[in-house]
Structure formats: C-alpha cells, structure tokens
Coordinates of C-alpha atoms and ligand atoms in Angstrom, one line a residue:
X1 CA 63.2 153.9 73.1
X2 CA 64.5 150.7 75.3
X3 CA 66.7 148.1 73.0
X4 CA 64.7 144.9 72.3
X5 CA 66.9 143.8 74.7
X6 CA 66.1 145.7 77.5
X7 CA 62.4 145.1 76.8
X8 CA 63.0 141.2 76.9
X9 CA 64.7 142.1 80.3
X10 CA 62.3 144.3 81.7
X11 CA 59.6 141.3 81.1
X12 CA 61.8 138.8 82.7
X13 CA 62.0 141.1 85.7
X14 CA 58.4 142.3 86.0
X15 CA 57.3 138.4 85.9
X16 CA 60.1 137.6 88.5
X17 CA 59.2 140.1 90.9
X18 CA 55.4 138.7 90.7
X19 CA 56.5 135.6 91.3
X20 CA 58.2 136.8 94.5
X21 CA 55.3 138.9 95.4
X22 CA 52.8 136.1 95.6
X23 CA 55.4 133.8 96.7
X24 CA 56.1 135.9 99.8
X25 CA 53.7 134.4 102.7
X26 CA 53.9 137.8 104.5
X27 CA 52.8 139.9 101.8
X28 CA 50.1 137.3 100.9
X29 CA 48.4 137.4 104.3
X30 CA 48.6 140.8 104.6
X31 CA 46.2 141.3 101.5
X32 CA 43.9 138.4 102.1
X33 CA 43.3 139.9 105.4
X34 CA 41.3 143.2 105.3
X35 CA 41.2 145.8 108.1
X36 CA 37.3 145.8 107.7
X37 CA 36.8 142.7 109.3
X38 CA 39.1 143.9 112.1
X39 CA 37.7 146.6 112.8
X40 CA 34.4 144.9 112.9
X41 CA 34.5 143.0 116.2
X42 CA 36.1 145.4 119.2
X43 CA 36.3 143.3 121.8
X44 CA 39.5 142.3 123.7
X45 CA 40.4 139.5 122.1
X46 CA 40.1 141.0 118.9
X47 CA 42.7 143.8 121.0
X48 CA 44.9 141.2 121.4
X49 CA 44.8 140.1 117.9
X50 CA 44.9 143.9 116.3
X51 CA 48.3 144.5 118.2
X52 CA 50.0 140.9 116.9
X53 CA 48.4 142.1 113.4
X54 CA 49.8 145.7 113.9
X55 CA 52.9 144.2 115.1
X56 CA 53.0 141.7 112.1
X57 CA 52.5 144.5 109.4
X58 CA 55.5 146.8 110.7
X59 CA 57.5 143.6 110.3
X60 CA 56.4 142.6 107.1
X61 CA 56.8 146.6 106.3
X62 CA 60.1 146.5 107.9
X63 CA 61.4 143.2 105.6
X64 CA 60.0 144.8 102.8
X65 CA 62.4 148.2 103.4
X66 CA 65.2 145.8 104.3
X67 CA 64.7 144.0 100.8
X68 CA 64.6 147.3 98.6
X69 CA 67.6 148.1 100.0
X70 CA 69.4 145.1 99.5
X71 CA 68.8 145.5 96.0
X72 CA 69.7 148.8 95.7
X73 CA 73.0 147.7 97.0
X74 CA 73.2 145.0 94.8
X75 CA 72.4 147.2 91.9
X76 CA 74.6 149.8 92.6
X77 CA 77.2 147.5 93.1
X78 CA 76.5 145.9 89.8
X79 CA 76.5 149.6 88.2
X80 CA 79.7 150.5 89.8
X81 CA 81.6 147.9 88.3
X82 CA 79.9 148.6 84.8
X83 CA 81.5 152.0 85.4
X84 CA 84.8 151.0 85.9
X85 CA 85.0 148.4 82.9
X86 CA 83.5 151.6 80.8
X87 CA 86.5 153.5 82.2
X88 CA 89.0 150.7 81.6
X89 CA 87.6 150.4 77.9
X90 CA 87.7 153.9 77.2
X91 CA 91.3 154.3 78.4
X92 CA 92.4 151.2 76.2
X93 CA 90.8 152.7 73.4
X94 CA 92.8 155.8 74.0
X95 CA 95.9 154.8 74.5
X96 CA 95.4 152.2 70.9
X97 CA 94.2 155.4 69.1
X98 CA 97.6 157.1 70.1
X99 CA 99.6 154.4 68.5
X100 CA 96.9 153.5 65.3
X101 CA 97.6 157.1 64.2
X102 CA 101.1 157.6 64.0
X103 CA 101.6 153.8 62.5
X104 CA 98.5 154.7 60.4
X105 CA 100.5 157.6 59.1
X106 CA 103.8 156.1 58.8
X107 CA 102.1 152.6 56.6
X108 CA 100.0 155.7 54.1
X109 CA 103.5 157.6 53.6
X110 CA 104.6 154.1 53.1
X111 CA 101.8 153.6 49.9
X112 CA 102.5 157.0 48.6
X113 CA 104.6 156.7 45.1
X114 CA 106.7 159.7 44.6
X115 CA 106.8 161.2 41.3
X116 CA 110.3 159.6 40.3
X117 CA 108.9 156.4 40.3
X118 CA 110.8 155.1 43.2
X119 CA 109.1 154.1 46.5
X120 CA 110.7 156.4 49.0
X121 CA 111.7 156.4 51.6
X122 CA 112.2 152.7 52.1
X123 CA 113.2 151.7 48.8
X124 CA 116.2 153.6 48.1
X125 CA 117.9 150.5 48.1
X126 CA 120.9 150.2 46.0
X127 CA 120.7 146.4 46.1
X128 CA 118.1 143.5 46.3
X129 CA 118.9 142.5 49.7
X130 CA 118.2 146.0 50.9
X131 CA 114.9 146.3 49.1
X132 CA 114.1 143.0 50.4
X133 CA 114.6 144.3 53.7
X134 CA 112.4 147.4 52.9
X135 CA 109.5 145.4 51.5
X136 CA 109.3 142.9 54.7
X137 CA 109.4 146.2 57.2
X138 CA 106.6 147.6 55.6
X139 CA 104.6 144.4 55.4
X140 CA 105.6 144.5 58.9
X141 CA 103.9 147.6 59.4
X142 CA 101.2 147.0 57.3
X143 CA 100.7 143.5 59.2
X144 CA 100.7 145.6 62.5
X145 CA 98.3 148.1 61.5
X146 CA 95.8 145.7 60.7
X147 CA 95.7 144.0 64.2
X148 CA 95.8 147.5 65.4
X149 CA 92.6 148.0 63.6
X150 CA 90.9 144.5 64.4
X151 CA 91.5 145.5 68.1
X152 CA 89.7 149.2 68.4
X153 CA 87.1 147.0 66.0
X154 CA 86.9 144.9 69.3
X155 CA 87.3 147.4 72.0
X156 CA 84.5 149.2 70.2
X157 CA 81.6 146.4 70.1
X158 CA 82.7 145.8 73.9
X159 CA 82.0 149.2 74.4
X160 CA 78.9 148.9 72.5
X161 CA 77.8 146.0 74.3
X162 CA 78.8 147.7 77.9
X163 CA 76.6 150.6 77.2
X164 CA 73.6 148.8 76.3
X165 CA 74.3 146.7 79.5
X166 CA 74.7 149.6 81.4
X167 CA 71.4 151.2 79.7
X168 CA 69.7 148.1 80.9
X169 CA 70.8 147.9 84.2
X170 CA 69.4 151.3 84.6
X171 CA 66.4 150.1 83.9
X172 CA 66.2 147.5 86.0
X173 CA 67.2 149.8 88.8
X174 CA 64.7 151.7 88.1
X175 CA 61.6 148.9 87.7
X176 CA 62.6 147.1 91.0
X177 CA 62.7 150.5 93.0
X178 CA 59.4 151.6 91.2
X179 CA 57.7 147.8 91.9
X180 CA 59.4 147.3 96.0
X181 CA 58.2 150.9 96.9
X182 CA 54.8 150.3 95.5
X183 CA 54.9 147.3 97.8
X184 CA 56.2 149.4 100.8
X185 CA 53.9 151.7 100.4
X186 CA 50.9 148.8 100.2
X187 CA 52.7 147.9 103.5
X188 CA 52.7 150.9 105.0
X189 CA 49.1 152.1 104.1
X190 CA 47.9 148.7 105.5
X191 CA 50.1 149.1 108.9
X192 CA 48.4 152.4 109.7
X193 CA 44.9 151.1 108.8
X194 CA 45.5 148.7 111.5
X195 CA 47.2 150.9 114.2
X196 CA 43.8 153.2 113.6
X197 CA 42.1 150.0 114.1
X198 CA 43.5 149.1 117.4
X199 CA 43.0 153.2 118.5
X200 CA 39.4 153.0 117.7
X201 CA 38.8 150.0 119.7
X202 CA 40.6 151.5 122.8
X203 CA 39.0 154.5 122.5
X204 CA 35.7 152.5 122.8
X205 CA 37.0 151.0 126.0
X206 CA 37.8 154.2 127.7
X207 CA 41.4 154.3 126.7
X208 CA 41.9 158.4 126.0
X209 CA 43.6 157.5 123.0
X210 CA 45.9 160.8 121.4
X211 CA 45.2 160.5 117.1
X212 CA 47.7 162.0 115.8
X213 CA 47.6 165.5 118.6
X214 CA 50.6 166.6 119.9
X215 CA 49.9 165.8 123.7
X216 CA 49.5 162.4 125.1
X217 CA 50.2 159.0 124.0
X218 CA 49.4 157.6 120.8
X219 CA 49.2 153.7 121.4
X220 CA 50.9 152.7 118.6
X221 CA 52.2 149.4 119.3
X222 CA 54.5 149.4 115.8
X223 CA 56.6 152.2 117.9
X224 CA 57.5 150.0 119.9
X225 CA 60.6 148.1 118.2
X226 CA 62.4 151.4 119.0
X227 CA 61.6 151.6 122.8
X228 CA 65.1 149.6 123.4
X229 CA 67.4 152.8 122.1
X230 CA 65.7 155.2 125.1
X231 CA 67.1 154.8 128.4
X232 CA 65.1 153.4 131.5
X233 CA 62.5 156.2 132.9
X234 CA 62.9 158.2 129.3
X235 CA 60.3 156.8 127.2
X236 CA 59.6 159.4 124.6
X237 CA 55.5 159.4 124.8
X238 CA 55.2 158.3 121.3
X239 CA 56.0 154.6 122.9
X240 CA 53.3 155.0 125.5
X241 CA 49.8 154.4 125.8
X242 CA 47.6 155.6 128.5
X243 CA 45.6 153.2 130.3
X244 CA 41.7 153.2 131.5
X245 CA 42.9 153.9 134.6
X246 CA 42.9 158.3 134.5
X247 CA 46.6 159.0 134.8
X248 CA 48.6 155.6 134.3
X249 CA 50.1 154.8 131.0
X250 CA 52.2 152.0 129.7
X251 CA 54.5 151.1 127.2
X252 CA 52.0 150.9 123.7
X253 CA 52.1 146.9 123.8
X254 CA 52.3 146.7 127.8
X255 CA 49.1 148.9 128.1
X256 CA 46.7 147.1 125.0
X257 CA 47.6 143.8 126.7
X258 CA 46.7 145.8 130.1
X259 CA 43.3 146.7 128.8
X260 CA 42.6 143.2 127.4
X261 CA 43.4 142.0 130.6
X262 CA 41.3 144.5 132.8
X263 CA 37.8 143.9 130.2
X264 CA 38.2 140.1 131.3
X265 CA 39.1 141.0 134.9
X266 CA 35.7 143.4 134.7
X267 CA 33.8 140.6 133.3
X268 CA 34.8 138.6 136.1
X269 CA 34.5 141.0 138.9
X270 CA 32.2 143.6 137.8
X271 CA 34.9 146.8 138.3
X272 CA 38.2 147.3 136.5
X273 CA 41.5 146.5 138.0
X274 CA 42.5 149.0 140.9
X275 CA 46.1 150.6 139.6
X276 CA 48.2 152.5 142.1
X277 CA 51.4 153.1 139.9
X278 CA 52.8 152.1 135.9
X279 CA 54.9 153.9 133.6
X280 CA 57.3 156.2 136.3
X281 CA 59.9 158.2 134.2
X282 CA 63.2 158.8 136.3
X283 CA 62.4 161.2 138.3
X284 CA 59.3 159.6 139.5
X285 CA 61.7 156.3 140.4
X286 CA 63.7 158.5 141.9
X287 CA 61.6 160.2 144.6
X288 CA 59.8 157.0 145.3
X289 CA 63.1 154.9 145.8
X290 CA 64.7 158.5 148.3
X291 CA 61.1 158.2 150.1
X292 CA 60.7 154.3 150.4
X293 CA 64.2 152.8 150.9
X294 CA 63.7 149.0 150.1
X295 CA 60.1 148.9 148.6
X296 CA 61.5 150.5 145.1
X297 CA 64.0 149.7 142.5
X298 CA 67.4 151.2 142.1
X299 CA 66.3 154.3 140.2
X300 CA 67.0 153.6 136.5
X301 CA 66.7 149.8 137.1
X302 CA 62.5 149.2 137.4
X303 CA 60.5 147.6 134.8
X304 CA 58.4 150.4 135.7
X305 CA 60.9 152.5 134.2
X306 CA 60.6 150.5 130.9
X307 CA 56.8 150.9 131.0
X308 CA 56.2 147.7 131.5
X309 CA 55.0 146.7 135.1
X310 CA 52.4 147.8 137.2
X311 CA 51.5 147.9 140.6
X312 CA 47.7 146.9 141.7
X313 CA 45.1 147.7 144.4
X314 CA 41.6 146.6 145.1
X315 CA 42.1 143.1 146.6
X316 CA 45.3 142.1 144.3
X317 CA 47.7 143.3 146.6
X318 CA 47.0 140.9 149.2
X319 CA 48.4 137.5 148.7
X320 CA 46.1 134.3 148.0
X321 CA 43.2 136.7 147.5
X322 CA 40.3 135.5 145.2
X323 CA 41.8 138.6 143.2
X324 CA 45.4 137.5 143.1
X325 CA 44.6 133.6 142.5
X326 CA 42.2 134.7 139.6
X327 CA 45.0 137.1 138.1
X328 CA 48.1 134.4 138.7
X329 CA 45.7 132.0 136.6
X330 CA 44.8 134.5 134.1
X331 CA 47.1 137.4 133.5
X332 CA 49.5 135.1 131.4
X333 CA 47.0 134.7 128.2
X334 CA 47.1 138.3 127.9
X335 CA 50.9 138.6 128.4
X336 CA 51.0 139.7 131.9
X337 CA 52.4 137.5 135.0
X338 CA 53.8 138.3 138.7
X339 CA 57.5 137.8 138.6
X340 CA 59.0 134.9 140.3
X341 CA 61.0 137.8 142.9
X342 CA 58.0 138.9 143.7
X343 CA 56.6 136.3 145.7
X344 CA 59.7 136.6 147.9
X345 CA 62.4 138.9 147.6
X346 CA 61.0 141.7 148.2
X347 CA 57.6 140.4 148.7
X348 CA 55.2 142.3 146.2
X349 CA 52.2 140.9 145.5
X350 CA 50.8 144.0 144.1
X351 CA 53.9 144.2 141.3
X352 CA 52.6 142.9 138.4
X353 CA 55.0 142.5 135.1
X354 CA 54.1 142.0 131.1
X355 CA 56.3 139.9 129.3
X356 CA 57.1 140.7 125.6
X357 CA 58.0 137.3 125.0
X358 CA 54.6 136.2 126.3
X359 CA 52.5 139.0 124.8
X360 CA 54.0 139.3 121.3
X361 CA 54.9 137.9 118.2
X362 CA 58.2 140.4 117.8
Ligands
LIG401 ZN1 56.0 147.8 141.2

C-alpha cells in the first residue's frame, strides 16, 4: 500500500509527464502523422519524404532513449544520496544508543532507594555540602538523559521520514521508467512502420530490397547515423541499399535519394540513369586505383568508399551533354550534385556525389 503521500506524488508525476508528452513537438507530430497515409502514395517524392520521416523518427526515438536515461541518472543519483543519509542516520543512532544505555542505567541505579533508607550510592554524604553535590550530579545526569532521549526521538522521525522518501522515490523511478519506455517503444514501433514504408515503395520501383534476410542490403536509412564508426570501403551491408541498377548499391540514404533521382531522370528521358560504378569496398578501390593510376582515389580515401558517389554512363559522362546540363540542374533537389573538383582536377564528369547536408534532415 503506497503512503498518501506517495499517491499525491505519483499524481503529480503522472500529470507532469503528460504535460511533457503533448508538450514535446516531436512526439506530437509523430502521432498526428500516420504511416497509412505514407504508404499510400509511392512515388518519389513521397521516397524523399519517407527517408526525412524515417530519419526524423530514429531521432525523435533516439531523444527519447537519451531522456530516459537522463532520468535514470538523475534518479539514481537522487537514490544514492538517500542511501547515504540512511547510513549516516543509522550510525548516529547507534553510536547515541551506546551512550543512552549506560547513562540510562547509571540515572535508574540512581532512583533506586536501598532498603536502609539512604540514597546510595551518591548520598552517603556526611554533610550538606556533599549531598548537595550528589543531588546536582544526578540532576545532571538526569538532565542529560533526557536530551539523550529527545535526540534518538529526533533521529527516529528523520529516519521515519527518510524511508518514506526513499519509498517514494522508488516509485517514482519506477513510473517514469514504466511511462518513457512506453513512449520509446511508441517511437520505435512507429520508426519501423516507416522504414517498411520506404522498403515497400522501393521494392515497387525495382529496388531488390532484403526484408529482414540475411543476404543483401536492407535500405534502412535510420542505420545510417552509425555508418561514421566503419572505416572507408568497410560498410557493414546493413548501411547499404542496392540500387535499380542490378549490382550497384549505396549507402541507405545515398541510394533512396539515387532512386528518387533516376524516376525523375526516367520521366525525363524515358530510360533510367546508366551507372558504371557506386559503393566499392577496399579492395575494389584498390584494384581500380593499381590498374588506373590517376583516374581513382587514394584507396581508402573515395567517396565511393563511403557509399556515397557514383559514377554515370549513358550520355552523362560527356560534358555539356543535354544529360549532364539536365542532371547539374536537377540532381541537387534530390541531394545529389557533381563536386566542384570534378569539373577540373581531375576532370570527371561522370563522378557524381550526394551530399548529406543537402539530402537530409540529420
Ligand atoms: Zn567516381
């Protein structure tokens, strides 16, 4: 049975965290906006805007984890130092109970009237004065055991008090974990939703999405956040997303901005985009830069490497084309542009780059 004081705290709390629930803007979007409609409308603009909401929900999942935590910290700091004033309390209260009894004992043998009458053993006093003496000692005593007594009555009720505090803080620990990981969960339900989403809609385009198989790419473009911690050319697949193009794959983001870029560049020129080369893992760089000197990146350097560039054919690869115009004054909406080297040093119009910056929210 909770104190009717915990129960006043727990309803405190509860109202609290709804008031931070609908106050969050995050949390408030992500409910108001269902994956139906999403995944009603396939096309790629609606790609582009699945990936920001993908990438917006394993934010808003990420803040979310980053916020229980906090206040677990908190609380278990909190709790901590509840222990340690419990401790201090109960050693105070031992060491006054080692000097309350022997006092207590001496001030009762004090009280006790021997049979001869006489009030041993202080008042064997053969005159007034040292009678007097006697008396004040033991009112002394008496005097002393009484504060002795006041103070366990105080160290109790702080006890008292520290255990009920401690009671309710358990409580509360336990509420806010129960309430955040109800919301994480929300969060992380919803973020999956969308990632299948976004795979169901590639897969309609061609893209030979893996769901959830152990072999291929998964396109899942809330993986992506942990790309940075793998080393250029070792991509674990779970970052990567294969392309329409049989064989090519991308980094997730890189290659759903790719396809939302080659339905437009179909719409405009009736065939998809002609791709010679994307993703190339380090041994890949490697041959390439041993058997063209020059024309490749220092192995372990490329954007390639990262997942992130491509290199085109069909028309794209030669300079001023109509190809190369349209793609200069298109690419950019969908995240993709030719890098400023490229138009010089070395010369590579068929390198073409995506820019997380340009493509993404993150
Ligand atoms: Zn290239």
């Amino acid at each position: 049975m909770p104190s009717p004081r915990s129960a006043g705290l727990v309803a405190v709390l509860m109202a609290m965290i709804s008031m931070i629930s609908m106050a969050s803007p995050g949390t408030a979007q992500a409910r108001s906006a269902t994956p139906e409609t999403a995944s009603r409308k396939p096309d790629p603009v609606n790609l582009t805007d699945l990936r920001r909401e993908a990438e917006k929900s394993s934010q808003a999942l990420a803040d979310a984890t980053k916020a229980l935590e906090q206040r677990q910290a908190t609380l278990a700091k909190a709790d901590k130092e509840l222990k340690d004033k419990l401790e201090q309390l109960r050693t105070a209260t031992l060491e006054l109970s080692k000097v309350r009894q022997p006092l207590s004992d001496l001030v009762q043998s004090l009280y006790q009237v021997p049979s001869g009458g006489d009030m041993a053993p202080f008042f064997t006093g053969e005159d007034d004065a040292s009678n007097l003496q006697a008396l004040s000692d033991m009112t002394y005593l008496v005097s002393g055991r009484d504060e002795i007594l006041a103070d366990a009555g105080r160290l109790y009720q702080e006890q008292q008090k520290l255990a009920a505090e401690a009671q309710d803080l358990r409580a509360t620990k336990l509420l806010v974990e129960a309430q955040l990981s109800v919301e994480i969960d929300t969060l992380r339900k919803r973020s999956s939703t969308v990632v299948q989403s976004l795979s169901r809609a590639l897969v309609k385009l061609g893209v030979r999405v893996n769901q959830g198989g152990r072999s291929g790419a998964a396109c899942d473009p809330t993986k992506v956040s942990s790309a940075a911690q793998y080393p250029n050319g070792l991509l674990p697949t779970s970052v990567l997303c294969p392309l329409q193009q049989r064989g090519r794959e991308l980094r997730a983001d890189a290659a759903i901005a790719f396809v939302a870029l080659n339905e437009a560049y179909r719409k405009r020129f009736g065939k998809p985009m002609c791709v010679t080369d994307s993703y190339r893992n380090l041994a890949q760089q490697q041959a390439i830069f041993y058997r063209r000197p020059g024309f490749a990146a220092v192995p372990g350097r490329s954007n390639h490497g990262l997942g992130l560039a491509v290199d085109l054919c069909g028309g794209v690869d030669v300079f001023r084309s109509v190809q190369f115009n349209w793609l200069e004054a298109n690419s950019k909406k969908f995240g993709w542009m030719h890098p400023d080297w490229a138009y010089h040093s070395p010369f590579e119009p068929w390198h073409w780059e995506y820019d997380p910056k340009l493509g993404s929210l993150l």
